C-alpha atoms as a printed R data frame, in Angstrom:
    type eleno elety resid chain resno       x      y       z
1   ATOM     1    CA   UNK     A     1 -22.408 63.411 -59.149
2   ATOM     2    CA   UNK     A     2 -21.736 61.955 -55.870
3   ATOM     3    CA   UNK     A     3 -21.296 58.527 -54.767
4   ATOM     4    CA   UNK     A     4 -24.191 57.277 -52.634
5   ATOM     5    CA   UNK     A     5 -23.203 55.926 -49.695
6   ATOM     6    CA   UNK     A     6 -25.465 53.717 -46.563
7   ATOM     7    CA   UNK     A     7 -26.664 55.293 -43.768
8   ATOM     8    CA   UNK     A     8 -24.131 53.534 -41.913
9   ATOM     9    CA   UNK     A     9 -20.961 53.521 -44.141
10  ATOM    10    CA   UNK     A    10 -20.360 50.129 -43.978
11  ATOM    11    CA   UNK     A    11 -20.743 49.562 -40.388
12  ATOM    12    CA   UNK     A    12 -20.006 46.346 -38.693
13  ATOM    13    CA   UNK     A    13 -19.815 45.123 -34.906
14  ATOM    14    CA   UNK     A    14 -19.150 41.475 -34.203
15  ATOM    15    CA   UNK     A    15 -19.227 39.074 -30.678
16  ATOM    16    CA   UNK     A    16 -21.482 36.163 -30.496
17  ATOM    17    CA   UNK     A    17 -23.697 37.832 -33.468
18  ATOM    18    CA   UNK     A    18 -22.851 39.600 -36.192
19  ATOM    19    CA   UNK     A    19 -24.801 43.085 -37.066
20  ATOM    20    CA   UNK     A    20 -23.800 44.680 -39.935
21  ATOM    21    CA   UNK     A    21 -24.859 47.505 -42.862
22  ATOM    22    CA   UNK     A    22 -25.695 45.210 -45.877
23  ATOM    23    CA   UNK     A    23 -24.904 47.795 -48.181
24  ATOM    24    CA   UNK     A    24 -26.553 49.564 -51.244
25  ATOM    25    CA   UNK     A    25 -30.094 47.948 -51.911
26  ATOM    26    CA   UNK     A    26 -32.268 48.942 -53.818
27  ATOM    27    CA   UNK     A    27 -35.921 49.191 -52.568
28  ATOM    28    CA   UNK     A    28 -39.846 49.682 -54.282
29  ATOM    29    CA   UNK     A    29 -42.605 50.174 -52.657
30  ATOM    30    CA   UNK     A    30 -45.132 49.134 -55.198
31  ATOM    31    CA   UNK     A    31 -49.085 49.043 -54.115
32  ATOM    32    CA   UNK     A    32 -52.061 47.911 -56.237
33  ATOM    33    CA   UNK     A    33 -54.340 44.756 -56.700
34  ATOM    34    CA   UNK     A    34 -52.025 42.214 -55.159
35  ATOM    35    CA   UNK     A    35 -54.296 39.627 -57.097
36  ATOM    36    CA   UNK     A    36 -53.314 41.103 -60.539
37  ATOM    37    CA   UNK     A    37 -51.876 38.474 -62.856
38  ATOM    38    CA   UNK     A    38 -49.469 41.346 -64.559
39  ATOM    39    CA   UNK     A    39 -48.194 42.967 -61.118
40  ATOM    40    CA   UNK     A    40 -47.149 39.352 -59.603
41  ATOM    41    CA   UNK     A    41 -45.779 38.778 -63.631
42  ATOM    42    CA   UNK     A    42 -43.712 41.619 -63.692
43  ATOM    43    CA   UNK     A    43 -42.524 41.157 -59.939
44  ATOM    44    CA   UNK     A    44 -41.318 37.726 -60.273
45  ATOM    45    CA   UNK     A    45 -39.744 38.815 -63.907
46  ATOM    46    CA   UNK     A    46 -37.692 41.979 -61.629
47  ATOM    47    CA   UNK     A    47 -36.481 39.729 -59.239
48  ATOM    48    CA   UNK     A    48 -36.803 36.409 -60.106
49  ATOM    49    CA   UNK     A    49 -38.516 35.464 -57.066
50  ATOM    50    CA   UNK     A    50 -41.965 33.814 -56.525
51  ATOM    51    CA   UNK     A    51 -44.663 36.484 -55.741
52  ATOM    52    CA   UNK     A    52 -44.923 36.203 -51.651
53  ATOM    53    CA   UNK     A    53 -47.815 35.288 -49.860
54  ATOM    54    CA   UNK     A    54 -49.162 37.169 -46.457
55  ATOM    55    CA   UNK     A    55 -46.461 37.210 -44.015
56  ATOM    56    CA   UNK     A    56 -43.670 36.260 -46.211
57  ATOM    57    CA   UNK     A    57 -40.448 37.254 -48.349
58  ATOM    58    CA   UNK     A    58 -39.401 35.336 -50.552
59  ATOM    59    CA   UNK     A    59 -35.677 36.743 -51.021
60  ATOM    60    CA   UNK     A    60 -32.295 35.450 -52.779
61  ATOM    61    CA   UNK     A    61 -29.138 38.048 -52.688
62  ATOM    62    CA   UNK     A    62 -30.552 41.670 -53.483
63  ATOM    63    CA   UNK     A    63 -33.598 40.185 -55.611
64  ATOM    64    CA   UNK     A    64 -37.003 39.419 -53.389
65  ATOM    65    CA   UNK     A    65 -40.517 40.634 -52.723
66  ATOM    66    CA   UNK     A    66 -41.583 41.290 -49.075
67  ATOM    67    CA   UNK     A    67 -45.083 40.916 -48.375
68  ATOM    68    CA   UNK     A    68 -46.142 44.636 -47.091
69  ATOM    69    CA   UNK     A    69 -49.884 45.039 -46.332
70  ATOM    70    CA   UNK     A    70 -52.981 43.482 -48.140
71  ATOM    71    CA   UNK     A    71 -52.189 46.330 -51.244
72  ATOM    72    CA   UNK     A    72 -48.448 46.643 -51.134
73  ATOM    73    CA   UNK     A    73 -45.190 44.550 -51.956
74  ATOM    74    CA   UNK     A    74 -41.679 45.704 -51.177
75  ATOM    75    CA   UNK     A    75 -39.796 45.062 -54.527
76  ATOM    76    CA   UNK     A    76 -36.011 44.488 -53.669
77  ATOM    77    CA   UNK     A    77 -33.589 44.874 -56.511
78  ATOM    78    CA   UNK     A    78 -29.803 45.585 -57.041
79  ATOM    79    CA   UNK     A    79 -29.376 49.229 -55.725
80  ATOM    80    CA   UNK     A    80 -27.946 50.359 -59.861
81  ATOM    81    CA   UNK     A    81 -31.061 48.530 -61.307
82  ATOM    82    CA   UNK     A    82 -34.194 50.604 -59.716
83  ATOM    83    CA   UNK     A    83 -34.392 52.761 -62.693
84  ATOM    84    CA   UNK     A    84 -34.954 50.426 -64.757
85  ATOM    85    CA   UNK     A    85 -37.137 48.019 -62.274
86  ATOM    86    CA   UNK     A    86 -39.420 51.380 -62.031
87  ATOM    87    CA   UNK     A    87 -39.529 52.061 -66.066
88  ATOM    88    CA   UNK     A    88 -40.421 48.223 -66.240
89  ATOM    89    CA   UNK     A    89 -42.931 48.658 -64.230
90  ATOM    90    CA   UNK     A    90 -44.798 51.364 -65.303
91  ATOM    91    CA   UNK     A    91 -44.409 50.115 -68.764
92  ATOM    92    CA   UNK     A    92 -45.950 46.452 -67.965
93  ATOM    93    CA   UNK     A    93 -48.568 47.931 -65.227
94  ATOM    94    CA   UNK     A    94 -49.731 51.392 -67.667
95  ATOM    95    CA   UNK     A    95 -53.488 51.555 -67.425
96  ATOM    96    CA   UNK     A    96 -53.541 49.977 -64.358
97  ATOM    97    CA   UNK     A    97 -54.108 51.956 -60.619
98  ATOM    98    CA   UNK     A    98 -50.779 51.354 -58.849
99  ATOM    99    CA   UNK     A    99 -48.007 53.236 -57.048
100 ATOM   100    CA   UNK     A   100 -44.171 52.176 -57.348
101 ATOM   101    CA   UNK     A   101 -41.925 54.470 -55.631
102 ATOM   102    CA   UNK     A   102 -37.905 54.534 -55.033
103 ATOM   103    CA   UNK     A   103 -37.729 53.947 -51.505
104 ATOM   104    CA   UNK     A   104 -33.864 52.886 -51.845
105 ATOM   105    CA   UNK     A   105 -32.453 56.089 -49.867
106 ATOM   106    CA   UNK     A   106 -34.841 56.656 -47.510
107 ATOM   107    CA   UNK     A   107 -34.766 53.309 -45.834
108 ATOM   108    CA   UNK     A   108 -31.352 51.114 -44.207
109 ATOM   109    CA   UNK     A   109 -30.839 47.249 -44.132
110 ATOM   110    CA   UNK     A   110 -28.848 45.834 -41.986
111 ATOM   111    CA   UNK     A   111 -27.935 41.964 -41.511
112 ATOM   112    CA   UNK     A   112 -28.285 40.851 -38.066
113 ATOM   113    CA   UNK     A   113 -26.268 36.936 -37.793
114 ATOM   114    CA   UNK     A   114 -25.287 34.035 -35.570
115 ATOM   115    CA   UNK     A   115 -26.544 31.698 -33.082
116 ATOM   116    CA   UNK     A   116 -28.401 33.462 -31.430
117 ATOM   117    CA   UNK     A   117 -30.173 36.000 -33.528
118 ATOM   118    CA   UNK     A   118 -33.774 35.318 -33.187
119 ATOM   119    CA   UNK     A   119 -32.936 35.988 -29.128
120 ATOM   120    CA   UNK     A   120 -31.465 39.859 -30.404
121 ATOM   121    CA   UNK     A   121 -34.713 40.889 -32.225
122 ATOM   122    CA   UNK     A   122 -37.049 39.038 -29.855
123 ATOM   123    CA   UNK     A   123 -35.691 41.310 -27.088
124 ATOM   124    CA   UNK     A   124 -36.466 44.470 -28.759
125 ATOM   125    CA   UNK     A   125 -39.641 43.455 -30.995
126 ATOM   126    CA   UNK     A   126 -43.574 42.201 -29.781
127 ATOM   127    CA   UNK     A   127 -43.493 39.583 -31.852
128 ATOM   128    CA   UNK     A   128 -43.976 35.610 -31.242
129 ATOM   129    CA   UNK     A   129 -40.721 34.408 -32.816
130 ATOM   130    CA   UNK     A   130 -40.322 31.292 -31.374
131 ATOM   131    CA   UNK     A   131 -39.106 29.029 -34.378
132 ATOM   132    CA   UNK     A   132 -42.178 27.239 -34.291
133 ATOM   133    CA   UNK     A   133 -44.075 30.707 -34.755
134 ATOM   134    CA   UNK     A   134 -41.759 32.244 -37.044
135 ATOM   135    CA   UNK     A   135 -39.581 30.794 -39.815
136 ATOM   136    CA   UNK     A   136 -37.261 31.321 -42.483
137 ATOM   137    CA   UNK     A   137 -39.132 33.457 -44.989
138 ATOM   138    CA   UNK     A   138 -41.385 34.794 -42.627
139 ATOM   139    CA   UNK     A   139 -41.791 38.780 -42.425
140 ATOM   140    CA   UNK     A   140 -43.001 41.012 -40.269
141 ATOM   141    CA   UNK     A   141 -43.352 45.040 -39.926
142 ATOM   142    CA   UNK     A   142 -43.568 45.744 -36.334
143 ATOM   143    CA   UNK     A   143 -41.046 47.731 -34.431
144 ATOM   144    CA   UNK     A   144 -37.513 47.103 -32.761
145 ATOM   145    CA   UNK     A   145 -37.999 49.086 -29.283
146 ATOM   146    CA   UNK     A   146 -40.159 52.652 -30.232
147 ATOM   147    CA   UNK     A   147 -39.052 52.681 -33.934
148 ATOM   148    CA   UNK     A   148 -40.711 51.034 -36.843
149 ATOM   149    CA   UNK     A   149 -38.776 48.561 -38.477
150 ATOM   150    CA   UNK     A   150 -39.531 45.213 -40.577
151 ATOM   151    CA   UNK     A   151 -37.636 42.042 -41.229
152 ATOM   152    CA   UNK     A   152 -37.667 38.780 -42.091
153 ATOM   153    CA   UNK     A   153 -35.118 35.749 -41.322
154 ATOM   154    CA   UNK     A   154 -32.936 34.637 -44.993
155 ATOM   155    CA   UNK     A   155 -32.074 31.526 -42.922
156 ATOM   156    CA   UNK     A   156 -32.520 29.935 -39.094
157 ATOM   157    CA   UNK     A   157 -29.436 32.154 -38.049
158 ATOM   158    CA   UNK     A   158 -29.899 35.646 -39.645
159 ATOM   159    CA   UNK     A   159 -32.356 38.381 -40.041
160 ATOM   160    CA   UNK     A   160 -32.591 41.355 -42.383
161 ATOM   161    CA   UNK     A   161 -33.669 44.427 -40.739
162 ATOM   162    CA   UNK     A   162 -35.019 47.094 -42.496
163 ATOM   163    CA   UNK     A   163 -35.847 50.695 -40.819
164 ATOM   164    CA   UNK     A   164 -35.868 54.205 -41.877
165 ATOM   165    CA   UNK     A   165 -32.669 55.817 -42.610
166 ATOM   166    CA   UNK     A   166 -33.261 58.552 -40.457
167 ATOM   167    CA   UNK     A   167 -32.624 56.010 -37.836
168 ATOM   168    CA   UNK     A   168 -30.380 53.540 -38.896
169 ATOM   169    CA   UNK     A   169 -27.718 54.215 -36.097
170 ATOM   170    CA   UNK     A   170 -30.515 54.246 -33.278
171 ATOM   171    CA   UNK     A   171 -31.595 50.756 -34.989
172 ATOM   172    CA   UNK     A   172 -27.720 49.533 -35.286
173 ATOM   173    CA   UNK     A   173 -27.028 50.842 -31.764
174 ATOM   174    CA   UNK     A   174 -30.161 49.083 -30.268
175 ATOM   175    CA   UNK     A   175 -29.240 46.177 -32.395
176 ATOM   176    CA   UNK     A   176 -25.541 46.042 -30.819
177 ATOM   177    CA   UNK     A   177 -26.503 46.173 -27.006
178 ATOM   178    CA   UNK     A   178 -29.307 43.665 -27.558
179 ATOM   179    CA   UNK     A   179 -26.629 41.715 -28.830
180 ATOM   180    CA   UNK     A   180 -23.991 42.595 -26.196
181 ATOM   181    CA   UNK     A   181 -26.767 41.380 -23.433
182 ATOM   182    CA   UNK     A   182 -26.006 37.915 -24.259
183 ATOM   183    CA   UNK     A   183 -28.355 34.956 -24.781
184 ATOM   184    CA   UNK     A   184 -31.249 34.807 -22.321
185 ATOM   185    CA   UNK     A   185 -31.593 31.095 -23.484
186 ATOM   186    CA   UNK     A   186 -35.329 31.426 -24.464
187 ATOM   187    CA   UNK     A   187 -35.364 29.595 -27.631
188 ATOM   188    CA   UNK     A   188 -33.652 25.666 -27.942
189 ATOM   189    CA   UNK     A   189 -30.261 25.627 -29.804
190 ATOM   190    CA   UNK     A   190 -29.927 22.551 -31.794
């Protein structure tokens, strides 16, 4: 069997920020009843992270849950553990009416880090992120420029970006020259 590998192999670029693959990561799209005592059970027992309210991930390392839609949750696990996230699931959610789906290789994450990140994505996505407006743990799917992308900020200095793998580079790429453009100096630096 072959050795998977990221979209972008690894790829890194640094100057003032810092965008770079994150790696392997393993992904679930699970939908249901959001309100269900045993899905938030079973999500918080995968990942060991509180179940998320609108708007939010709540994230450590490769273990969160990203708040999707009203009926769906983006389960993030270590990339060799979906397997068995997805047999735990269907074992603790059987009767139930749910989807959970490997997502894993179909989507790319890459880390986007420094001083001033929240300028990079700003420029390329419609979304208020002033830091009053948009926090640490706050997510969002929207878009970066015309493809769809979602992300949310680990920390006030870095972002996780998550897109399609089909267009990872096209996201890195955008990602870079946003970068490259410098600081427009629309948000305050402590």
């Amino acid at each position: 069997m072959s050795d998977a590998l990221t979209a972008l192999r690894g790829k890194s670029v640094t100057s003032d920020v810092t965008i770079t693959d994150a790696g392997l990561q393993g992904m679930i799209t699970l939908r249901g009843d959001l309100s269900d005592k045993k899905l938030g059970s079973i999500c918080k027992t995968l990942t060991g992270q509180a179940f998320p309210d609108q708007g939010l991930a709540n994230c450590e390392g490769a273990q969160g849950l990203c708040w999707m839609s009203p009926d769906e949750v983006l389960v993030l696990v270590p990339y060799a553990q979906v397997n068995e996230a997805l047999a735990s699931l269907d074992k603790a959610l059987a009767g139930k009416h749910y989807l959970a789906q490997n997502v894993s290789d179909a989507r790319a994450l890459i880390r986007v880090e420094g001083a001033f990140a929240r300028e990079v994505i700003a420029k390329l996505a419609p979304v208020d992120l002033h830091p009053m407006a948009f926090e640490p743990g706050d997510f969002r799917r929207s878009r970066l420029g015309q493809i769809a992308a979602a992300f949310w900020m680990p920390d006030d200095d870095s972002f996780a970006v998550i897109c399609f793998r089909s267009v990872a580079e096209y996201a890195f790429d955008l990602l870079v020259a946003s970068a490259n453009a410098g600081a427009v100096g629309h948000f305050p630096q402590d």
